mmCIF file of C-alpha atoms in Angstrom:
data_model
loop_
_atom_site.group_PDB
_atom_site.id
_atom_site.type_symbol
_atom_site.label_atom_id
_atom_site.label_comp_id
_atom_site.label_asym_id
_atom_site.label_seq_id
_atom_site.Cartn_x
_atom_site.Cartn_y
_atom_site.Cartn_z
ATOM 1 C CA UNK Z 1 -0.874 -0.451 13.986
ATOM 2 C CA UNK Z 2 1.543 -1.606 16.669
ATOM 3 C CA UNK Z 3 4.989 -0.608 15.790
ATOM 4 C CA UNK Z 4 4.238 2.261 13.486
ATOM 5 C CA UNK Z 5 2.644 5.542 14.205
ATOM 6 C CA UNK Z 6 1.789 8.597 12.190
ATOM 7 C CA UNK Z 7 1.223 12.109 13.304
ATOM 8 C CA UNK Z 8 -0.904 14.071 12.965
ATOM 9 C CA UNK Z 9 -3.858 12.056 12.243
ATOM 10 C CA UNK Z 10 -5.635 14.938 10.712
ATOM 11 C CA UNK Z 11 -4.488 18.410 9.579
ATOM 12 C CA UNK Z 12 -6.016 21.305 7.832
ATOM 13 C CA UNK Z 13 -3.605 23.872 6.422
ATOM 14 C CA UNK Z 14 -3.663 26.790 4.028
ATOM 15 C CA UNK Z 15 -2.300 26.944 0.580
ATOM 16 C CA UNK Z 16 1.427 28.075 0.440
ATOM 17 C CA UNK Z 17 2.287 26.940 3.997
ATOM 18 C CA UNK Z 18 4.957 24.253 4.645
ATOM 19 C CA UNK Z 19 3.744 21.035 6.390
ATOM 20 C CA UNK Z 20 5.577 18.169 7.899
ATOM 21 C CA UNK Z 21 4.196 14.661 8.524
ATOM 22 C CA UNK Z 22 5.856 12.328 10.742
ATOM 23 C CA UNK Z 23 6.266 8.493 10.701
ATOM 24 C CA UNK Z 24 7.674 6.737 13.650
ATOM 25 C CA UNK Z 25 8.446 3.106 13.930
ATOM 26 C CA UNK Z 26 9.708 1.018 16.835
ATOM 27 C CA UNK Z 27 10.420 -2.173 14.742
ATOM 28 C CA UNK Z 28 13.998 -1.085 13.541
ATOM 29 C CA UNK Z 29 13.111 -1.899 10.029
ATOM 30 C CA UNK Z 30 15.430 -0.743 7.253
ATOM 31 C CA UNK Z 31 12.826 0.408 4.675
ATOM 32 C CA UNK Z 32 10.288 3.013 5.056
ATOM 33 C CA UNK Z 33 7.831 4.427 2.538
ATOM 34 C CA UNK Z 34 5.467 7.329 2.113
ATOM 35 C CA UNK Z 35 2.219 6.751 -0.097
ATOM 36 C CA UNK Z 36 -0.699 8.917 -0.864
ATOM 37 C CA UNK Z 37 -4.196 7.652 -1.403
ATOM 38 C CA UNK Z 38 -6.667 9.479 -3.669
ATOM 39 C CA UNK Z 39 -10.094 8.488 -5.091
ATOM 40 C CA UNK Z 40 -9.487 7.232 -8.528
ATOM 41 C CA UNK Z 41 -5.842 6.742 -8.209
ATOM 42 C CA UNK Z 42 -5.360 4.189 -5.302
ATOM 43 C CA UNK Z 43 -2.167 4.419 -3.422
ATOM 44 C CA UNK Z 44 0.871 5.911 -5.048
ATOM 45 C CA UNK Z 45 4.427 5.933 -3.887
ATOM 46 C CA UNK Z 46 5.894 9.430 -3.060
ATOM 47 C CA UNK Z 47 9.314 8.728 -1.561
ATOM 48 C CA UNK Z 48 11.106 5.921 0.181
ATOM 49 C CA UNK Z 49 14.093 5.313 2.400
ATOM 50 C CA UNK Z 50 16.526 2.473 2.496
ATOM 51 C CA UNK Z 51 18.540 3.573 5.444
ATOM 52 C CA UNK Z 52 19.426 6.572 7.504
ATOM 53 C CA UNK Z 53 19.992 9.504 5.105
ATOM 54 C CA UNK Z 54 19.335 7.314 2.147
ATOM 55 C CA UNK Z 55 16.210 8.154 0.337
ATOM 56 C CA UNK Z 56 14.847 8.154 -3.256
ATOM 57 C CA UNK Z 57 11.798 9.373 -5.308
ATOM 58 C CA UNK Z 58 8.766 7.402 -6.043
ATOM 59 C CA UNK Z 59 6.052 7.928 -8.728
ATOM 60 C CA UNK Z 60 4.673 11.177 -7.470
ATOM 61 C CA UNK Z 61 7.545 13.021 -5.685
ATOM 62 C CA UNK Z 62 6.986 16.549 -7.109
ATOM 63 C CA UNK Z 63 6.281 19.076 -4.222
ATOM 64 C CA UNK Z 64 7.490 16.744 -1.573
ATOM 65 C CA UNK Z 65 10.723 16.165 0.175
ATOM 66 C CA UNK Z 66 11.773 13.638 2.862
ATOM 67 C CA UNK Z 67 14.323 13.210 5.443
ATOM 68 C CA UNK Z 68 15.432 10.310 7.654
ATOM 69 C CA UNK Z 69 18.035 11.344 10.293
ATOM 70 C CA UNK Z 70 17.301 8.261 12.522
ATOM 71 C CA UNK Z 71 16.189 4.801 11.731
ATOM 72 C CA UNK Z 72 12.929 5.232 13.592
ATOM 73 C CA UNK Z 73 11.734 8.453 11.906
ATOM 74 C CA UNK Z 74 10.831 9.364 8.394
ATOM 75 C CA UNK Z 75 9.460 12.807 7.706
ATOM 76 C CA UNK Z 76 7.559 13.877 4.777
ATOM 77 C CA UNK Z 77 7.578 17.737 3.997
ATOM 78 C CA UNK Z 78 5.257 19.630 1.645
ATOM 79 C CA UNK Z 79 7.437 22.783 1.065
ATOM 80 C CA UNK Z 80 4.492 24.845 -0.056
ATOM 81 C CA UNK Z 81 1.112 23.041 0.202
ATOM 82 C CA UNK Z 82 -1.260 23.141 -2.741
ATOM 83 C CA UNK Z 83 -4.832 21.907 -2.854
ATOM 84 C CA UNK Z 84 -3.785 19.070 -5.113
ATOM 85 C CA UNK Z 85 -1.838 17.688 -2.083
ATOM 86 C CA UNK Z 86 -5.157 17.200 -0.196
ATOM 87 C CA UNK Z 87 -5.016 13.507 0.428
ATOM 88 C CA UNK Z 88 -4.569 10.673 2.848
ATOM 89 C CA UNK Z 89 -0.843 9.918 3.499
ATOM 90 C CA UNK Z 90 0.237 6.507 4.626
ATOM 91 C CA UNK Z 91 3.615 5.507 5.902
ATOM 92 C CA UNK Z 92 4.795 1.948 5.602
ATOM 93 C CA UNK Z 93 7.789 -0.151 6.786
ATOM 94 C CA UNK Z 94 9.404 -3.333 5.654
ATOM 95 C CA UNK Z 95 12.372 -5.461 6.289
ATOM 96 C CA UNK Z 96 14.354 -8.032 4.498
ATOM 97 C CA UNK Z 97 15.531 -11.481 5.655
ATOM 98 C CA UNK Z 98 18.022 -13.454 3.670
ATOM 99 C CA UNK Z 99 17.394 -11.136 0.715
ATOM 100 C CA UNK Z 100 13.647 -11.415 0.676
ATOM 101 C CA UNK Z 101 11.393 -8.573 1.581
ATOM 102 C CA UNK Z 102 9.198 -9.412 4.498
ATOM 103 C CA UNK Z 103 5.687 -8.161 4.758
ATOM 104 C CA UNK Z 104 4.647 -4.564 4.956
ATOM 105 C CA UNK Z 105 3.169 -2.808 7.941
ATOM 106 C CA UNK Z 106 1.169 0.356 7.276
ATOM 107 C CA UNK Z 107 0.346 3.222 9.541
ATOM 108 C CA UNK Z 108 -3.066 4.340 10.108
ATOM 109 C CA UNK Z 109 -2.716 7.368 7.873
ATOM 110 C CA UNK Z 110 -2.779 11.134 8.023
ATOM 111 C CA UNK Z 111 -5.584 12.992 6.438
ATOM 112 C CA UNK Z 112 -4.360 16.315 5.131
ATOM 113 C CA UNK Z 113 -6.709 19.041 3.800
ATOM 114 C CA UNK Z 114 -5.187 22.133 1.962
ATOM 115 C CA UNK Z 115 -7.697 25.021 1.795
ATOM 116 C CA UNK H 1 4.519 2.004 -16.702
ATOM 117 C CA UNK H 2 2.701 -0.812 -14.773
ATOM 118 C CA UNK H 3 -0.932 -0.407 -14.561
ATOM 119 C CA UNK H 4 -2.882 -2.383 -11.999
ATOM 120 C CA UNK H 5 -6.633 -2.738 -12.462
ATOM 121 C CA UNK H 6 -9.280 -4.148 -10.006
ATOM 122 C CA UNK H 7 -12.661 -5.353 -11.105
ATOM 123 C CA UNK H 8 -15.367 -4.736 -9.767
ATOM 124 C CA UNK H 9 -14.920 -1.375 -8.114
ATOM 125 C CA UNK H 10 -17.607 -2.362 -5.646
ATOM 126 C CA UNK H 11 -19.384 -5.518 -4.769
ATOM 127 C CA UNK H 12 -22.400 -6.162 -2.448
ATOM 128 C CA UNK H 13 -23.402 -9.694 -1.466
ATOM 129 C CA UNK H 14 -25.524 -11.562 1.117
ATOM 130 C CA UNK H 15 -23.687 -13.370 3.798
ATOM 131 C CA UNK H 16 -22.530 -16.824 2.993
ATOM 132 C CA UNK H 17 -21.816 -16.334 -0.660
ATOM 133 C CA UNK H 18 -18.530 -17.403 -2.195
ATOM 134 C CA UNK H 19 -17.038 -14.433 -4.211
ATOM 135 C CA UNK H 20 -14.058 -13.528 -6.440
ATOM 136 C CA UNK H 21 -12.289 -10.376 -6.682
ATOM 137 C CA UNK H 22 -10.147 -9.670 -9.891
ATOM 138 C CA UNK H 23 -6.818 -7.849 -10.216
ATOM 139 C CA UNK H 24 -4.952 -7.462 -13.593
ATOM 140 C CA UNK H 25 -1.633 -5.993 -14.506
ATOM 141 C CA UNK H 26 -0.217 -4.835 -17.734
ATOM 142 C CA UNK H 27 3.379 -5.906 -17.497
ATOM 143 C CA UNK H 28 3.822 -9.614 -16.498
ATOM 144 C CA UNK H 29 7.316 -8.919 -15.305
ATOM 145 C CA UNK H 30 6.262 -8.857 -11.662
ATOM 146 C CA UNK H 31 8.236 -10.136 -8.619
ATOM 147 C CA UNK H 32 5.337 -10.745 -6.380
ATOM 148 C CA UNK H 33 1.836 -9.733 -5.842
ATOM 149 C CA UNK H 34 0.006 -8.977 -2.502
ATOM 150 C CA UNK H 35 -3.601 -8.608 -1.437
ATOM 151 C CA UNK H 36 -4.504 -6.200 1.317
ATOM 152 C CA UNK H 37 -7.501 -5.285 3.199
ATOM 153 C CA UNK H 38 -8.314 -1.659 4.168
ATOM 154 C CA UNK H 39 -11.020 -0.824 6.786
ATOM 155 C CA UNK H 40 -12.557 2.625 6.639
ATOM 156 C CA UNK H 41 -10.274 5.219 8.283
ATOM 157 C CA UNK H 42 -7.555 2.530 8.860
ATOM 158 C CA UNK H 43 -4.265 1.540 7.399
ATOM 159 C CA UNK H 44 -3.819 -1.489 5.201
ATOM 160 C CA UNK H 45 -3.398 -5.060 6.508
ATOM 161 C CA UNK H 46 -1.598 -7.627 4.501
ATOM 162 C CA UNK H 47 -3.664 -10.800 3.601
ATOM 163 C CA UNK H 48 -1.603 -12.853 1.131
ATOM 164 C CA UNK H 49 1.613 -12.616 -0.741
ATOM 165 C CA UNK H 50 2.317 -14.709 -3.940
ATOM 166 C CA UNK H 51 5.728 -14.978 -5.266
ATOM 167 C CA UNK H 52 6.058 -14.944 -9.098
ATOM 168 C CA UNK H 53 7.124 -18.573 -8.998
ATOM 169 C CA UNK H 54 3.859 -19.566 -7.170
ATOM 170 C CA UNK H 55 0.448 -20.213 -8.490
ATOM 171 C CA UNK H 56 -1.652 -19.618 -5.256
ATOM 172 C CA UNK H 57 -1.641 -18.944 -1.598
ATOM 173 C CA UNK H 58 -4.261 -19.809 0.983
ATOM 174 C CA UNK H 59 -5.139 -18.416 4.443
ATOM 175 C CA UNK H 60 -8.241 -19.636 6.033
ATOM 176 C CA UNK H 61 -11.125 -18.744 3.820
ATOM 177 C CA UNK H 62 -9.049 -16.680 1.518
ATOM 178 C CA UNK H 63 -7.386 -18.022 -1.505
ATOM 179 C CA UNK H 64 -5.309 -15.912 -3.913
ATOM 180 C CA UNK H 65 -4.176 -17.157 -7.335
ATOM 181 C CA UNK H 66 -1.650 -15.797 -9.884
ATOM 182 C CA UNK H 67 -1.444 -16.226 -13.609
ATOM 183 C CA UNK H 68 1.590 -14.181 -14.835
ATOM 184 C CA UNK H 69 1.050 -15.132 -18.446
ATOM 185 C CA UNK H 70 -2.352 -13.548 -18.597
ATOM 186 C CA UNK H 71 -1.470 -10.735 -16.179
ATOM 187 C CA UNK H 72 -4.221 -11.709 -13.641
ATOM 188 C CA UNK H 73 -4.673 -12.564 -9.983
ATOM 189 C CA UNK H 74 -7.898 -13.436 -8.116
ATOM 190 C CA UNK H 75 -8.781 -13.277 -4.475
ATOM 191 C CA UNK H 76 -11.379 -15.940 -3.674
ATOM 192 C CA UNK H 77 -13.444 -15.492 -0.430
ATOM 193 C CA UNK H 78 -15.297 -18.449 0.693
ATOM 194 C CA UNK H 79 -18.443 -18.190 2.832
ATOM 195 C CA UNK H 80 -18.358 -14.470 3.095
ATOM 196 C CA UNK H 81 -19.314 -12.873 6.427
ATOM 197 C CA UNK H 82 -20.308 -9.235 7.347
ATOM 198 C CA UNK H 83 -16.923 -8.882 8.960
ATOM 199 C CA UNK H 84 -15.283 -9.342 5.587
ATOM 200 C CA UNK H 85 -16.752 -5.899 4.595
ATOM 201 C CA UNK H 86 -13.811 -3.725 3.731
ATOM 202 C CA UNK H 87 -11.870 -2.435 0.575
ATOM 203 C CA UNK H 88 -9.420 -4.958 -0.845
ATOM 204 C CA UNK H 89 -6.485 -3.898 -2.754
ATOM 205 C CA UNK H 90 -3.927 -5.851 -4.839
ATOM 206 C CA UNK H 91 -0.375 -4.607 -5.282
ATOM 207 C CA UNK H 92 2.436 -5.801 -7.436
ATOM 208 C CA UNK H 93 6.239 -5.493 -6.854
ATOM 209 C CA UNK H 94 8.062 -5.076 -10.031
ATOM 210 C CA UNK H 95 10.594 -7.652 -11.399
ATOM 211 C CA UNK H 96 13.077 -4.740 -11.548
ATOM 212 C CA UNK H 97 13.248 -4.957 -7.868
ATOM 213 C CA UNK H 98 14.366 -8.417 -7.935
ATOM 214 C CA UNK H 99 17.835 -8.763 -6.325
ATOM 215 C CA UNK H 100 17.111 -5.842 -4.229
ATOM 216 C CA UNK H 101 15.658 -5.902 -0.762
ATOM 217 C CA UNK H 102 13.714 -2.771 -1.674
ATOM 218 C CA UNK H 103 9.919 -3.252 -1.714
ATOM 219 C CA UNK H 104 8.139 -0.677 -3.785
ATOM 220 C CA UNK H 105 4.567 -1.555 -4.453
ATOM 221 C CA UNK H 106 2.147 -0.545 -7.218
ATOM 222 C CA UNK H 107 -1.418 -0.616 -6.239
ATOM 223 C CA UNK H 108 -4.850 -1.091 -7.906
ATOM 224 C CA UNK H 109 -7.644 1.178 -6.859
ATOM 225 C CA UNK H 110 -9.386 -1.468 -4.888
ATOM 226 C CA UNK H 111 -12.784 -3.266 -4.651
ATOM 227 C CA UNK H 112 -15.091 -2.089 -1.989
ATOM 228 C CA UNK H 113 -16.838 -5.166 -0.589
ATOM 229 C CA UNK H 114 -20.018 -5.138 1.388
ATOM 230 C CA UNK H 115 -21.439 -8.374 2.889
ATOM 231 C CA UNK H 116 -24.764 -7.881 4.415
ATOM 232 C CA UNK H 117 -26.505 -10.195 6.989
#
C-alpha cells in the first residue's frame, strides 16, 4: 500500500537465529503496530508504538522486541526465532485528528518461515 | 479478554445475491468496530468504521450495522460481484482506549467469501 512498506516480503530462517522485520512509512503517522496473522487465530497485536522511542506490548509479545528510533521506521525483532513464530506479519499505521483515531493503513505483510 | 467471532468461516454464493456476514463480540464495552477486506497475499483495506454511538454505516453496496447490547455487527453486501471475493474481517477497538488516541484492534478470524459468475 502506498505510504507503508514492509521488508522483506518473504523470509526463511533457521530456528535460533535472530530476525528483524522492517516497517517504513512516509505518512508521518504517530502510531505504528505489528500484528501477526495465523490460521485459526486471526490477527493478533504483538507490539505498538505511540511515538519515537515509545513502545508497548500487545497480546502476544513474548519472544519479540521492537524499536522505533525514527518516526518513519518500526522494527520487529525475533531474538531467537522458533517454529511457532512462523506466520505472516503485518505492520499498520494510524493517526489521530482532534482526539479521534483515523483509519488504519496496513502494509502488504511479511511471510516468515522458521525451519 | 475480548473475543471476536465471525460466522460463517466461509461462504460461496452466485453473482447477484445479497449476503450478510456476521461478527459477534463478548464484551459490549467497545469504542468502535471496523470491517476490513483482505485479498490473498495482500494487506487489509478498511471498508467501514462504526462508532459505538452509531447504529450503521453505508458505503456503496456495503452496509454495516452495530448492536452493542447484543454484541453483534453485520456486514451486508448488496448485489454481490465476483470482485467481492476476498476475506472479510471485523475488528473492535476497546472502550478502554476511549480518551486515548491509540488504536489497538482485536480481530475476528474472518469470513472467506467467494462469489462465482
